XYZ file of C-alpha atoms in Angstrom:
784
model
C 25.469 30.072 -11.463
C 25.152 27.245 -8.935
C 28.059 24.848 -9.524
C 26.445 22.101 -7.436
C 23.403 22.309 -9.681
C 25.559 21.895 -12.764
C 27.253 18.824 -11.285
C 23.898 17.263 -10.457
C 22.646 18.015 -13.958
C 25.687 16.445 -15.611
C 25.429 13.340 -13.427
C 21.691 12.935 -13.959
C 21.472 13.327 -17.727
C 25.015 12.566 -18.895
C 28.029 14.818 -19.367
C 27.345 15.825 -22.966
C 23.648 16.363 -22.404
C 24.383 18.160 -19.152
C 26.703 20.611 -20.861
C 24.105 21.166 -23.584
C 21.530 21.819 -20.885
C 23.871 24.371 -19.344
C 24.264 26.127 -22.682
C 20.494 26.100 -23.214
C 19.907 27.585 -19.766
C 22.434 30.351 -20.368
C 20.803 31.194 -23.692
C 17.444 31.323 -21.955
C 18.750 33.758 -19.364
C 20.293 35.899 -22.060
C 17.003 35.988 -23.992
C 15.071 37.036 -20.903
C 17.593 39.751 -20.054
C 17.313 41.071 -23.615
C 13.585 40.744 -24.262
C 11.872 41.263 -20.908
C 11.682 44.934 -19.956
C 13.250 45.906 -16.650
C 10.566 46.900 -14.177
C 12.378 49.954 -12.891
C 10.607 52.304 -10.467
C 7.038 51.353 -9.534
C 4.033 53.211 -8.206
C 1.734 51.582 -5.624
C -2.014 51.972 -6.073
C -5.124 51.072 -4.077
C -8.755 51.486 -5.204
C -9.385 54.613 -3.143
C -12.817 55.821 -2.051
C -16.056 54.878 -3.784
C -17.319 57.453 -6.279
C -20.418 55.817 -7.695
C -21.995 52.688 -9.143
C -23.704 51.457 -12.295
C -26.205 48.599 -11.864
C -26.137 45.842 -14.458
C -27.409 42.282 -14.962
C -26.769 40.243 -11.825
C -24.867 43.099 -10.151
C -23.006 46.004 -11.679
C -19.859 48.144 -11.551
C -18.731 50.011 -8.442
C -16.318 52.850 -9.203
C -13.533 54.058 -6.940
C -11.083 56.921 -7.201
C -8.361 54.822 -8.844
C -10.095 51.632 -9.966
C -13.417 49.973 -10.742
C -14.915 46.685 -9.584
C -17.400 44.613 -11.567
C -19.553 42.195 -9.540
C -21.858 39.632 -11.095
C -23.954 36.857 -9.550
C -25.018 34.053 -11.889
C -28.308 32.233 -11.909
C -26.620 29.188 -10.348
C -25.298 31.227 -7.434
C -21.716 31.592 -8.668
C -20.174 35.010 -7.937
C -17.659 36.793 -10.174
C -15.747 39.964 -9.450
C -12.995 41.649 -11.428
C -10.926 44.788 -10.946
C -9.675 47.294 -13.510
C -11.964 46.092 -16.272
C -11.133 42.379 -15.871
C -14.002 40.362 -17.362
C -14.780 36.631 -17.216
C -13.327 36.162 -20.691
C -10.926 35.311 -22.200
C -10.207 32.364 -19.921
C -8.575 28.965 -20.284
C -10.511 27.699 -17.274
C -14.071 28.306 -18.444
C -15.937 25.714 -20.447
C -17.606 27.856 -23.080
C -19.427 31.042 -22.212
C -19.669 32.329 -18.622
C -22.912 31.521 -16.805
C -25.821 33.872 -17.344
C -26.359 36.531 -14.661
C -29.148 36.168 -12.117
C -31.854 38.568 -13.203
C -33.189 38.759 -9.637
C -29.866 39.941 -8.162
C -29.371 43.709 -8.186
C -26.732 46.178 -7.059
C -28.110 48.377 -4.298
C -26.729 50.902 -1.766
C -25.501 49.566 1.558
C -24.594 51.292 4.812
C -21.524 53.522 5.235
C -21.435 54.423 1.548
C -20.885 50.857 0.335
C -22.877 48.668 -2.051
C -24.236 45.152 -2.049
C -25.702 42.473 -4.294
C -28.251 40.182 -2.690
C -28.990 36.785 -4.234
C -30.712 33.616 -3.109
C -27.525 31.828 -2.046
C -25.068 34.616 -1.239
C -24.831 38.298 -0.460
C -21.859 40.272 -1.770
C -21.021 43.438 0.179
C -18.581 46.039 -1.212
C -17.212 48.555 1.264
C -16.566 52.196 0.354
C -12.806 51.495 0.168
C -12.989 48.325 -1.933
C -13.233 45.410 0.503
C -15.455 42.586 -0.760
C -17.354 40.351 1.663
C -19.271 37.230 0.647
C -21.903 36.199 3.171
C -24.377 33.379 3.561
C -28.103 34.235 3.403
C -28.055 34.165 7.221
C -25.323 36.786 7.382
C -22.335 34.565 8.136
C -19.123 35.788 6.529
C -17.521 33.178 4.287
C -14.703 35.298 2.894
C -13.543 38.887 3.177
C -11.304 40.292 0.461
C -9.402 43.344 1.657
C -8.839 46.209 -0.809
C -6.206 45.026 -3.307
C -2.919 46.763 -4.032
C -1.132 47.121 -7.371
C 2.491 47.998 -8.225
C 2.682 49.585 -11.670
C 5.936 50.295 -13.538
C 6.396 54.050 -13.798
C 7.168 53.665 -17.494
C 4.060 51.537 -18.144
C 3.606 47.775 -18.376
C 2.091 44.900 -16.459
C 1.160 45.575 -12.856
C 1.992 43.208 -10.041
C -0.702 42.880 -7.406
C -1.536 41.419 -4.028
C -4.931 40.338 -2.722
C -5.309 39.607 0.985
C -8.296 37.670 2.247
C -9.745 36.614 5.579
C -11.742 33.493 6.426
C -13.227 32.114 9.642
C -10.910 31.283 12.525
C -11.874 27.602 12.345
C -11.446 27.338 8.559
C -9.216 24.782 6.846
C -7.632 25.319 3.423
C -7.531 22.729 0.635
C -6.792 22.753 -3.086
C -4.179 24.821 -4.990
C -3.762 21.907 -7.417
C -1.483 18.952 -6.745
C 0.246 19.527 -3.404
C 2.271 16.736 -1.834
C 1.908 18.251 1.646
C -1.902 18.182 1.593
C -4.694 17.618 1.401
C -5.101 20.102 4.268
C -2.795 23.022 3.522
C -1.016 24.302 6.620
C 0.547 27.691 7.202
C 3.122 28.362 4.533
C 3.971 29.590 1.074
C 2.719 27.832 -2.070
C 3.982 28.795 -5.491
C 1.737 28.941 -8.576
C 4.166 27.838 -11.289
C 3.938 24.351 -12.803
C 7.297 22.734 -12.162
C 9.144 19.504 -12.809
C 11.009 18.977 -9.508
C 13.801 17.316 -11.486
C 13.630 13.906 -9.843
C 11.685 12.326 -7.041
C 9.634 14.433 -4.671
C 8.072 14.041 -1.258
C 5.696 15.951 1.026
C 8.117 18.857 1.540
C 8.552 19.644 -2.168
C 6.630 22.535 -3.706
C 5.650 23.470 -6.351
C 4.961 20.398 -8.471
C 3.517 19.690 -11.894
C -0.021 21.062 -11.448
C -0.645 24.302 -9.606
C -3.985 26.084 -9.597
C -5.140 29.305 -7.922
C -8.108 27.341 -6.528
C -8.787 27.453 -2.791
C -11.434 25.254 -1.224
C -12.181 26.461 2.310
C -14.140 24.469 4.887
C -15.462 26.119 8.054
C -18.403 25.905 10.423
C -20.027 28.795 8.546
C -19.951 26.835 5.288
C -17.787 25.608 2.437
C -16.655 27.783 -0.436
C -14.296 27.675 -3.402
C -12.420 30.767 -4.567
C -10.712 30.722 -7.962
C -8.468 33.592 -9.040
C -8.521 33.289 -12.810
C -4.954 34.293 -13.600
C -2.337 32.085 -15.280
C 0.756 34.106 -14.270
C 3.441 33.130 -11.797
C 2.339 33.792 -8.261
C 2.555 32.777 -4.653
C -0.082 32.047 -2.028
C 0.646 32.576 1.660
C -1.787 30.731 3.925
C -2.309 31.191 7.634
C -4.851 29.217 9.608
C -6.788 31.189 12.183
C -7.090 30.764 15.922
C -10.240 30.785 18.003
C -10.382 32.840 21.156
C -10.935 29.882 23.503
C -13.951 31.569 25.075
C -12.528 35.080 25.059
C -14.389 36.001 21.882
C -11.232 37.381 20.290
C -10.715 35.139 17.281
C -7.860 35.578 14.836
C -9.252 34.935 11.346
C -7.493 32.708 8.875
C -5.672 34.513 6.128
C -4.701 34.137 2.496
C -2.348 36.419 0.622
C -2.096 36.013 -3.142
C 0.739 37.780 -4.970
C 0.759 37.673 -8.779
C 3.465 38.907 -11.117
C 0.939 40.193 -13.653
C -2.368 39.465 -15.314
C -5.940 40.245 -14.315
C -7.276 40.430 -10.787
C -10.527 38.507 -11.072
C -12.176 35.859 -8.956
C -14.983 33.311 -9.097
C -16.563 31.995 -5.923
C -18.962 29.105 -5.289
C -20.465 28.304 -1.884
C -22.660 25.635 -0.328
C -22.199 22.025 0.685
C -19.041 20.362 -0.679
C -21.169 18.518 -3.243
C -22.840 21.744 -4.361
C -19.518 23.585 -4.517
C -17.934 20.943 -6.783
C -21.078 20.839 -8.907
C -20.910 24.610 -9.356
C -17.192 24.493 -10.096
C -17.753 21.761 -12.667
C -20.572 23.720 -14.297
C -18.143 26.627 -14.640
C -15.014 24.775 -15.833
C -16.464 21.716 -17.547
C -17.466 18.141 -16.904
C -14.636 15.642 -16.377
C -13.809 13.476 -19.362
C -15.217 9.989 -18.883
C -12.469 7.356 -19.087
C -13.214 4.219 -21.083
C -14.311 1.317 -18.904
C -11.004 -0.521 -19.261
C -9.096 2.472 -17.855
C -10.669 1.760 -14.467
C -8.716 -1.477 -14.196
C -5.094 -2.096 -13.242
C -2.418 -0.658 -15.554
C 1.280 -1.477 -15.638
C 4.171 0.696 -16.825
C 7.937 0.872 -16.656
C 10.498 3.194 -18.126
C 12.733 0.604 -19.688
C 10.781 -2.405 -20.959
C 13.235 -2.190 -23.808
C 11.732 -4.723 -26.183
C 8.614 -6.450 -27.417
C 9.888 -9.666 -25.850
C 9.938 -8.087 -22.387
C 6.453 -6.656 -22.847
C 5.110 -10.074 -23.784
C 6.881 -11.618 -20.798
C 5.290 -9.154 -18.388
C 1.790 -9.646 -19.789
C 2.256 -13.411 -19.710
C 3.302 -13.067 -16.070
C -0.016 -11.457 -15.251
C -2.221 -13.741 -17.327
C -0.354 -16.897 -16.331
C -0.876 -16.123 -12.648
C -4.506 -15.147 -13.117
C -3.877 -11.489 -12.240
C -6.154 -8.930 -13.930
C -4.397 -6.409 -16.181
C -6.185 -3.775 -18.298
C -3.350 -1.860 -19.930
C 0.394 -1.745 -20.401
C 2.169 1.594 -20.923
C 5.219 2.142 -23.124
C 7.603 4.897 -22.013
C 10.087 6.918 -24.095
C 12.403 3.956 -24.586
C 10.080 2.517 -27.260
C 10.688 5.562 -29.484
C 13.454 5.796 -32.066
C 16.122 7.869 -30.291
C 13.403 9.303 -28.020
C 11.719 11.114 -30.928
C 7.974 11.460 -30.449
C 5.646 9.691 -32.926
C 8.313 7.180 -33.966
C 9.088 3.533 -33.099
C 12.377 1.776 -32.419
C 11.940 -0.988 -34.979
C 14.850 -3.008 -33.652
C 13.133 -3.372 -30.260
C 9.509 -3.287 -31.453
C 9.489 -4.643 -35.021
C 5.681 -4.925 -35.274
C 3.825 -2.808 -32.746
C 0.378 -3.200 -34.379
C 0.710 -6.983 -34.142
C 1.822 -6.720 -30.531
C -1.174 -4.494 -29.719
C -3.509 -6.952 -31.437
C -2.101 -9.919 -29.549
C -2.325 -8.144 -26.202
C -5.891 -7.066 -26.934
C -6.706 -10.758 -27.226
C -5.769 -11.028 -23.543
C -7.833 -7.937 -22.700
C -4.745 -5.703 -22.391
C -4.519 -2.315 -24.164
C -1.359 -0.475 -25.083
C -0.919 3.133 -23.899
C 1.790 5.426 -25.292
C 3.731 8.231 -23.676
C 3.724 11.483 -25.686
C 6.115 14.340 -24.908
C 5.674 17.814 -26.452
C 9.325 18.495 -27.341
C 10.170 17.772 -30.996
C 13.753 17.051 -32.035
C 14.842 20.085 -34.063
C 16.550 18.246 -36.847
C 16.060 18.416 -40.598
C 14.741 15.124 -41.867
C 12.640 14.558 -38.745
C 9.167 14.307 -40.269
C 7.365 15.735 -37.230
C 9.731 18.694 -37.067
C 9.432 19.339 -40.801
C 5.645 19.304 -40.665
C 5.695 21.582 -37.610
C 7.873 24.057 -39.474
C 5.461 24.026 -42.396
C 2.572 24.638 -40.001
C 4.369 27.475 -38.175
C 3.693 25.527 -35.009
C 6.705 26.195 -32.774
C 7.231 28.740 -30.010
C 9.412 31.680 -31.049
C 11.312 34.401 -29.262
C 10.691 38.129 -29.425
C 12.819 38.352 -32.603
C 10.750 35.663 -34.325
C 13.388 32.949 -33.983
C 12.522 29.409 -32.907
C 12.978 28.751 -29.204
C 15.092 25.665 -28.512
C 15.548 23.582 -25.395
C 17.224 20.367 -24.287
C 15.059 17.311 -23.629
C 15.508 13.548 -24.110
C 15.877 13.653 -27.932
C 18.481 16.431 -27.719
C 17.905 19.972 -29.017
C 14.157 20.421 -29.375
C 11.497 22.840 -30.527
C 8.213 23.283 -28.664
C 4.738 23.424 -30.234
C 2.722 26.468 -29.197
C -0.455 24.779 -28.001
C -2.051 28.157 -27.237
C -2.477 28.532 -31.024
C -5.620 26.765 -32.354
C -3.808 25.983 -35.615
C -1.018 24.237 -33.732
C -3.525 22.227 -31.709
C -5.191 21.062 -34.910
C -1.819 20.091 -36.422
C -0.714 18.259 -33.285
C -4.020 16.450 -32.864
C -3.680 15.024 -36.348
C -0.311 13.477 -35.437
C -2.052 11.031 -33.084
C -3.155 9.064 -36.125
C 0.326 7.513 -36.086
C -0.227 6.328 -32.489
C -3.609 4.844 -33.394
C -2.087 3.116 -36.421
C 0.482 1.532 -34.093
C -2.355 0.047 -32.076
C -2.307 2.317 -29.032
C -5.602 2.724 -27.191
C -4.623 5.797 -25.167
C -1.870 8.280 -24.394
C -0.180 9.840 -21.435
C 1.368 13.287 -21.720
C 4.681 13.801 -19.954
C 7.308 16.570 -19.647
C 4.670 19.162 -20.554
C 5.195 21.822 -17.883
C 7.063 22.250 -20.362
C 10.555 20.999 -19.485
C 13.918 22.052 -20.869
C 16.764 20.502 -18.891
C 18.686 23.066 -16.863
C 21.303 22.832 -14.126
C 19.837 25.760 -12.240
C 16.598 27.723 -12.025
C 13.357 26.769 -13.687
C 13.816 23.964 -16.203
C 11.442 25.479 -18.732
C 11.252 27.909 -21.647
C 12.421 31.537 -21.530
C 9.812 33.736 -19.919
C 10.209 36.069 -22.863
C 9.206 33.354 -25.389
C 6.213 34.414 -27.444
C 2.874 32.543 -27.588
C -0.276 32.998 -29.625
C -2.666 32.838 -26.637
C -5.712 32.334 -28.877
C -4.737 35.269 -31.074
C -4.176 37.782 -28.261
C -0.429 37.317 -28.147
C 1.736 37.276 -25.050
C 4.777 35.684 -23.524
C 5.621 32.582 -21.547
C 4.937 34.272 -18.219
C 1.248 34.063 -19.091
C 1.329 30.842 -21.137
C 3.493 28.599 -18.953
C 0.863 27.348 -16.530
C -1.632 26.516 -19.281
C 0.863 24.838 -21.624
C 0.001 21.334 -20.397
C -3.724 22.144 -20.384
C -3.590 23.326 -23.999
C -1.574 20.247 -25.006
C -4.202 18.017 -23.366
C -6.869 19.854 -25.336
C -4.958 19.272 -28.571
C -4.591 15.570 -27.852
C -8.160 15.077 -26.698
C -9.686 16.924 -29.640
C -7.400 15.108 -32.063
C -8.343 11.677 -30.694
C -12.040 12.540 -30.770
C -11.813 13.557 -34.396
C -9.665 10.595 -35.441
C -11.709 7.984 -33.588
C -15.102 9.584 -32.927
C -16.824 6.376 -31.863
C -14.598 5.926 -28.787
C -13.981 7.986 -25.665
C -10.348 9.145 -25.664
C -8.091 7.942 -22.876
C -5.609 10.658 -21.968
C -3.906 11.761 -18.801
C -1.379 14.536 -18.395
C 1.427 15.303 -15.964
C 0.837 19.053 -16.102
C -2.310 21.106 -16.396
C -4.407 23.885 -14.951
C -7.972 24.678 -13.929
C -10.337 22.968 -16.354
C -7.915 20.197 -17.333
C -10.510 17.603 -16.319
C -12.359 18.335 -19.579
C -9.638 16.459 -21.450
C -8.621 13.702 -19.032
C -6.866 13.035 -15.753
C -3.393 13.079 -14.272
C -1.003 11.109 -12.112
C 1.474 11.839 -9.376
C 4.543 12.219 -11.550
C 7.925 11.164 -10.181
C 6.966 10.570 -6.556
C 9.890 9.373 -4.438
C 9.960 5.779 -3.283
C 9.532 5.747 0.484
C 6.863 6.003 3.141
C 6.671 9.803 2.810
C 6.062 9.339 -0.925
C 3.229 6.932 -0.160
C 1.573 9.539 2.055
C 2.133 12.240 -0.578
C 0.371 10.027 -3.142
C -2.872 10.144 -1.189
C -2.557 13.901 -0.575
C -2.193 14.580 -4.299
C -5.256 12.563 -5.307
C -7.513 14.103 -2.663
C -6.315 17.650 -3.340
C -6.741 17.363 -7.104
C -10.239 15.943 -6.657
C -11.206 19.060 -4.708
C -9.925 21.159 -7.636
C -12.258 19.359 -10.056
C -9.828 16.692 -11.346
C -11.388 13.404 -10.181
C -9.327 10.874 -12.197
C -5.793 10.558 -10.844
C -3.467 8.200 -9.047
C 0.192 7.661 -8.106
C 3.026 5.589 -9.489
C 2.503 2.554 -7.277
C 5.798 1.770 -5.531
C 7.173 5.231 -6.236
C 9.042 6.244 -9.359
C 12.584 6.698 -8.148
C 13.736 3.787 -5.988
C 13.342 0.150 -5.036
C 10.570 -0.306 -2.469
C 10.709 -2.951 0.227
C 8.125 -5.732 -0.147
C 6.048 -4.194 2.661
C 6.108 -0.689 1.168
C 5.287 -1.999 -2.297
C 2.268 -3.952 -1.055
C 0.924 -1.082 1.058
C 1.253 1.204 -1.970
C -0.414 -1.391 -4.176
C -3.284 -1.693 -1.694
C -3.780 2.087 -1.691
C -3.604 2.278 -5.494
C -6.279 -0.393 -5.846
C -8.793 2.005 -4.264
C -7.833 5.116 -6.248
C -9.264 6.104 -9.656
C -6.074 5.614 -11.725
C -4.461 2.364 -10.597
C -1.013 2.163 -12.199
C 2.345 0.674 -11.264
C 5.324 2.523 -12.733
C 9.021 3.091 -12.106
C 12.209 4.472 -13.575
C 14.472 2.008 -15.370
C 17.025 2.139 -12.537
C 14.408 1.597 -9.807
C 13.812 -2.114 -10.251
C 10.705 -4.027 -11.201
C 7.143 -3.374 -10.137
C 5.500 -6.739 -10.966
C 3.786 -8.240 -7.881
C 5.539 -11.605 -8.200
C 8.956 -9.955 -7.887
C 8.407 -9.278 -4.154
C 7.790 -12.786 -2.836
C 4.796 -15.053 -2.297
C 3.221 -13.052 0.549
C 3.209 -9.850 -1.489
C 1.913 -11.702 -4.538
C -1.061 -13.051 -2.610
C -1.786 -9.655 -1.060
C -1.636 -8.040 -4.501
C -3.842 -10.787 -5.910
C -6.495 -10.015 -3.294
C -6.305 -6.275 -4.050
C -6.604 -6.898 -7.796
C -9.539 -9.236 -7.300
C -11.373 -6.660 -5.196
C -10.659 -3.921 -7.739
C -12.085 -6.132 -10.476
C -15.119 -7.021 -8.346
C -15.805 -3.324 -7.704
C -15.439 -2.293 -11.347
C -19.193 -1.466 -11.681
C -18.874 0.799 -8.625
C -15.848 2.602 -10.090
C -17.746 2.995 -13.369
C -20.682 4.471 -11.468
C -18.350 6.910 -9.685
C -16.796 7.914 -13.019
C -20.221 8.616 -14.489
C -21.295 10.553 -11.403
C -18.101 12.602 -11.527
C -19.030 13.604 -15.060
C -22.620 14.411 -14.092
C -22.007 16.152 -10.758
C -18.278 16.946 -10.421
C -18.005 14.862 -7.236
C -14.580 13.169 -7.045
C -14.338 9.409 -6.676
C -11.952 9.763 -3.698
C -13.224 12.292 -1.148
C -12.011 13.577 2.216
C -13.799 12.118 5.232
C -15.500 15.482 5.858
C -17.225 15.427 2.449
C -20.672 14.671 3.857
C -20.115 16.398 7.212
C -17.951 19.518 6.750
C -19.046 20.750 10.180
C -17.260 17.855 11.892
C -13.948 19.406 12.902
C -12.302 16.089 13.719
C -12.986 14.892 10.179
C -11.618 18.142 8.707
C -8.255 17.342 10.259
C -8.183 13.671 9.200
C -5.801 13.105 6.271
C -4.926 9.398 6.424
C -8.222 7.932 5.170
C -10.796 8.777 2.529
C -14.256 8.035 1.235
C -14.631 6.213 -2.064
C -17.973 7.544 -3.208
C -20.625 7.666 -0.511
C -20.516 3.978 0.370
C -16.945 3.046 1.305
C -14.313 4.331 3.727
C -10.737 3.320 2.911
C -7.995 3.483 5.551
C -4.618 2.764 3.908
C -1.610 1.792 5.971
C 0.934 4.605 5.643
C 3.517 3.592 8.240
C 6.173 0.881 8.282
C 5.459 -2.154 10.426
C 1.838 -1.312 11.235
C -0.557 -4.247 11.590
C -3.498 -2.243 12.918
C -4.576 1.352 12.674
C -6.915 3.893 14.161
C -9.730 4.970 11.866
C -11.873 8.072 12.316
C -15.525 7.352 11.456
C -18.150 9.821 10.255
C -21.586 9.651 11.837
C -23.586 6.463 11.323
C -22.963 2.734 11.306
C -20.004 1.323 9.425
C -19.227 -2.323 8.683
C -15.730 -3.740 8.421
C -15.989 -5.360 4.971
C -13.497 -8.083 5.934
C -15.133 -9.218 9.184
C -18.681 -7.844 8.974
C -18.268 -6.246 12.393
C -20.324 -3.075 12.891
C -18.939 0.155 14.357
C -20.807 3.329 15.294
C -19.622 6.793 14.372
C -18.747 9.533 14.968
C -15.685 8.393 16.778
C -12.486 6.458 16.372
C -11.948 2.701 16.222
C -8.839 0.528 16.142
C -8.970 -2.005 13.330
C -6.699 -4.876 12.309
C -4.535 -4.170 9.248
C -2.532 -7.322 8.515
C -0.098 -7.210 5.638
C -2.656 -9.010 3.474
C -5.209 -6.158 3.520
C -6.062 -2.643 4.635
C -9.205 -1.621 6.549
C -12.180 -0.847 4.307
C -15.587 -0.069 5.788
C -19.031 0.119 4.188
C -21.709 2.578 5.226
C -24.803 0.898 6.635
C -27.701 0.978 4.185
C -25.508 1.457 1.137
C -26.102 -0.244 -2.203
C -22.866 -0.997 -4.092
C -22.883 -2.342 -7.669
C -20.319 -5.129 -7.981
C -19.284 -7.873 -10.339
C -20.750 -11.175 -9.188
C -18.988 -14.534 -9.177
C -20.572 -15.347 -12.529
C -19.290 -12.072 -14.015
C -22.715 -10.461 -14.036
C -23.870 -7.319 -12.268
C -24.919 -7.690 -8.645
C -26.039 -5.291 -5.917
C -24.165 -5.630 -2.633
C -26.359 -4.211 0.137
C -25.088 -3.442 3.609
C -27.943 -3.695 6.093
C -29.307 -0.405 7.422
C -29.406 0.145 11.173
C -32.782 -0.363 12.811
C -35.115 2.523 12.089
C -32.846 3.966 9.413
C -32.785 3.844 5.652
C -30.090 3.925 3.018
C -29.572 3.730 -0.696
C -27.231 3.871 -3.616
C -26.823 4.451 -7.323
C -25.895 2.439 -10.364
C -24.773 3.956 -13.656
C -23.975 1.219 -16.129
C -21.528 1.651 -18.966
C -22.645 0.133 -22.235
C -19.210 0.406 -23.826
C -16.395 2.851 -24.528
C -18.460 5.197 -26.690
C -20.781 8.094 -25.972
C -23.949 6.375 -24.808
C -26.081 8.517 -22.505
C -25.725 7.652 -18.832
C -28.842 6.196 -17.195
C -28.897 6.533 -13.411
C -30.675 3.811 -11.440
C -31.519 4.702 -7.837
C -32.178 2.287 -5.010
C -33.317 2.619 -1.408
C -32.909 0.210 1.498
C -34.868 -0.280 4.704
C -35.556 -2.977 7.250
C -39.068 -4.457 7.329
C -39.855 -7.155 9.922
C -36.217 -8.040 10.294
C -35.529 -8.318 6.559
C -33.672 -5.870 4.339
C -35.855 -4.541 1.522
C -34.315 -3.012 -1.601
C -36.495 -0.909 -3.900
C -36.072 1.281 -6.947
C -36.719 4.981 -6.486
C -37.076 7.921 -8.837
C -37.653 7.132 -12.503
C -38.768 3.517 -12.891
C -39.713 3.244 -9.221
C -42.508 0.812 -10.068
C -40.155 -1.615 -11.778
C -38.413 -4.561 -10.197
C -34.901 -4.093 -8.867
C -33.733 -6.086 -11.875
C -30.414 -7.271 -10.419
C -29.386 -10.010 -8.004
C -29.115 -8.663 -4.451
C -26.713 -9.896 -1.796
C -27.227 -8.549 1.723
C -24.242 -8.202 4.045
C -24.012 -7.034 7.633
C -26.412 -7.792 10.442
C -29.213 -5.424 11.447
C -29.872 -5.684 15.198
């Protein structure tokens, strides 16, 4: 036992609670020692030599001496392969049934005794010893999977395995879920185990709340996404390659994936970044569309403490003319931290409070933790017992842990019956007037002074009727909880889109909502980590996310707070939040200069609301994230691949946040084309780098020449802001209007721009091309 860890635990959660956490952790270790079989001696195994093949739809099965490999190419170009009988299902990542196989793709003999599957978009080559290569139609190698290796207990049981892969020497790695050190993932080790870091975190902390075995790889040969569909604990070792500098002797980039159990199966999508994310979304599900109000500014604090304080904060916003869309109540509004309760002494009439705030255009959002206080008389616990909803150990006894309410039981969200029971509990939140929920502590967390602060690995889960233990269920616990909440809210209030975001999750979590940074440390490194998390999650198919503006753990300086606020105003989820000991996060608490800078950022966010709504709709339709790396439209530009301090917001805008103390200007890398500084109107030509002013009052934001951006006009109506195309070039843009917070079908309006006789002409294209533009147009920028 680590004594320093115990001391930290006692100090952080209180002496009594700390000692209870210690006891809980010891019980967890004892349960694992008793109920998890010792591995003992192991036998190593490799596939061996090829012995034959059986063609099937879209591919077939290639048999080796000691294993078999199934390969299947879908009609959309997605490739699946699985070893040892691993099939696409069952899977928590897939949205419904796997894609249908491509009837034109067939398994056929290849040279040297191997086999191959040729399709329109990719060729899969299987060597006679089990290596798998995925190539472009032109023959370029995107990824080479070396023959895998398994370690099987001599007495039987789950096999560990390792899969080594090679990519191009110039390739860059992205993804793996929410990584504070990203978005580009350098050489190093990355764990696949959703983890509460137990306090603030910065760029050097790993793992965090959302880990996914999803690699997005960008190279000159093309972009591809590889997803190893396995929920077990694992570790990824990445190594970027090196080019031969003219010698021709390149060292390829490498990935080594080690998993503690579960199937060895992989999905791969290749193409442009837009096509890759579209294919990934088709496989794992369209992102949930947030209600329109959730694209505005939201304010939270752990420790409002009372209805009076909530009203004071909202009055502070409205009285100063600052837009506010939602206010979030943390665990302190519960009765003794017990979920689905209210502290009536602090909040005597929550429904009335919610109604009054709604009159000012402000919604209430509630935190929801999964842990239920295990106490007779607690109505939620009693109903969970009756439903058989809680996780049990191998002897059938309820698993307990220590969380904010004290000793708690944990719903087993991998059981459909538990999800139905839990979803019904959200009626209480709706009755209290809440318009949305945020899921916290759902890795899941059980306080511990050492080791993983989670449930015993031997704890038993339903796993959709298959049965298994926490080693397999841990990483999808938050995902399954999000599903329970989302499905419950849809059933309870079917006319409205649910608003839900979750601290933990896994591949496919976008189907149920978004996420946020969690407890990011206050400081300039935390500010940089905030951007890395949002960009990395977007490349894993989770487009709606954002940080705790100002950081969760400490008191930011006025400069740091404003720079964080300015970044947050351009990210999908724009929320201020802090711990109760970390001070306030209201803009007026940092002085007049910060207040005016925040006012400008809020005004611009409000003005761009139609653009954010369009990006949200497009994310649902295409999988493209709102916030994208600069290389999104030009993955072959190596300088852009290495740029991590700026991002694209949709296709039209380039945002360059200030991430360093004292900076009043910054260098900005531009993709190809003309870009206008939106503050000055000055035009800059890319590709290249420019130095732009970045006074404390604003950050550099540039608009792509020719773009059409839907904005809110001065009269509150919809307007098209058009940035003049360069001479001889054209441009365009999209508008997807939101008719409300329900399920109305999205209608995409397309526009093109060109210069005719010195004037900018805007026209509809596609469906309705003969109709008038139908919206006021304001042209900005000067065409030479």
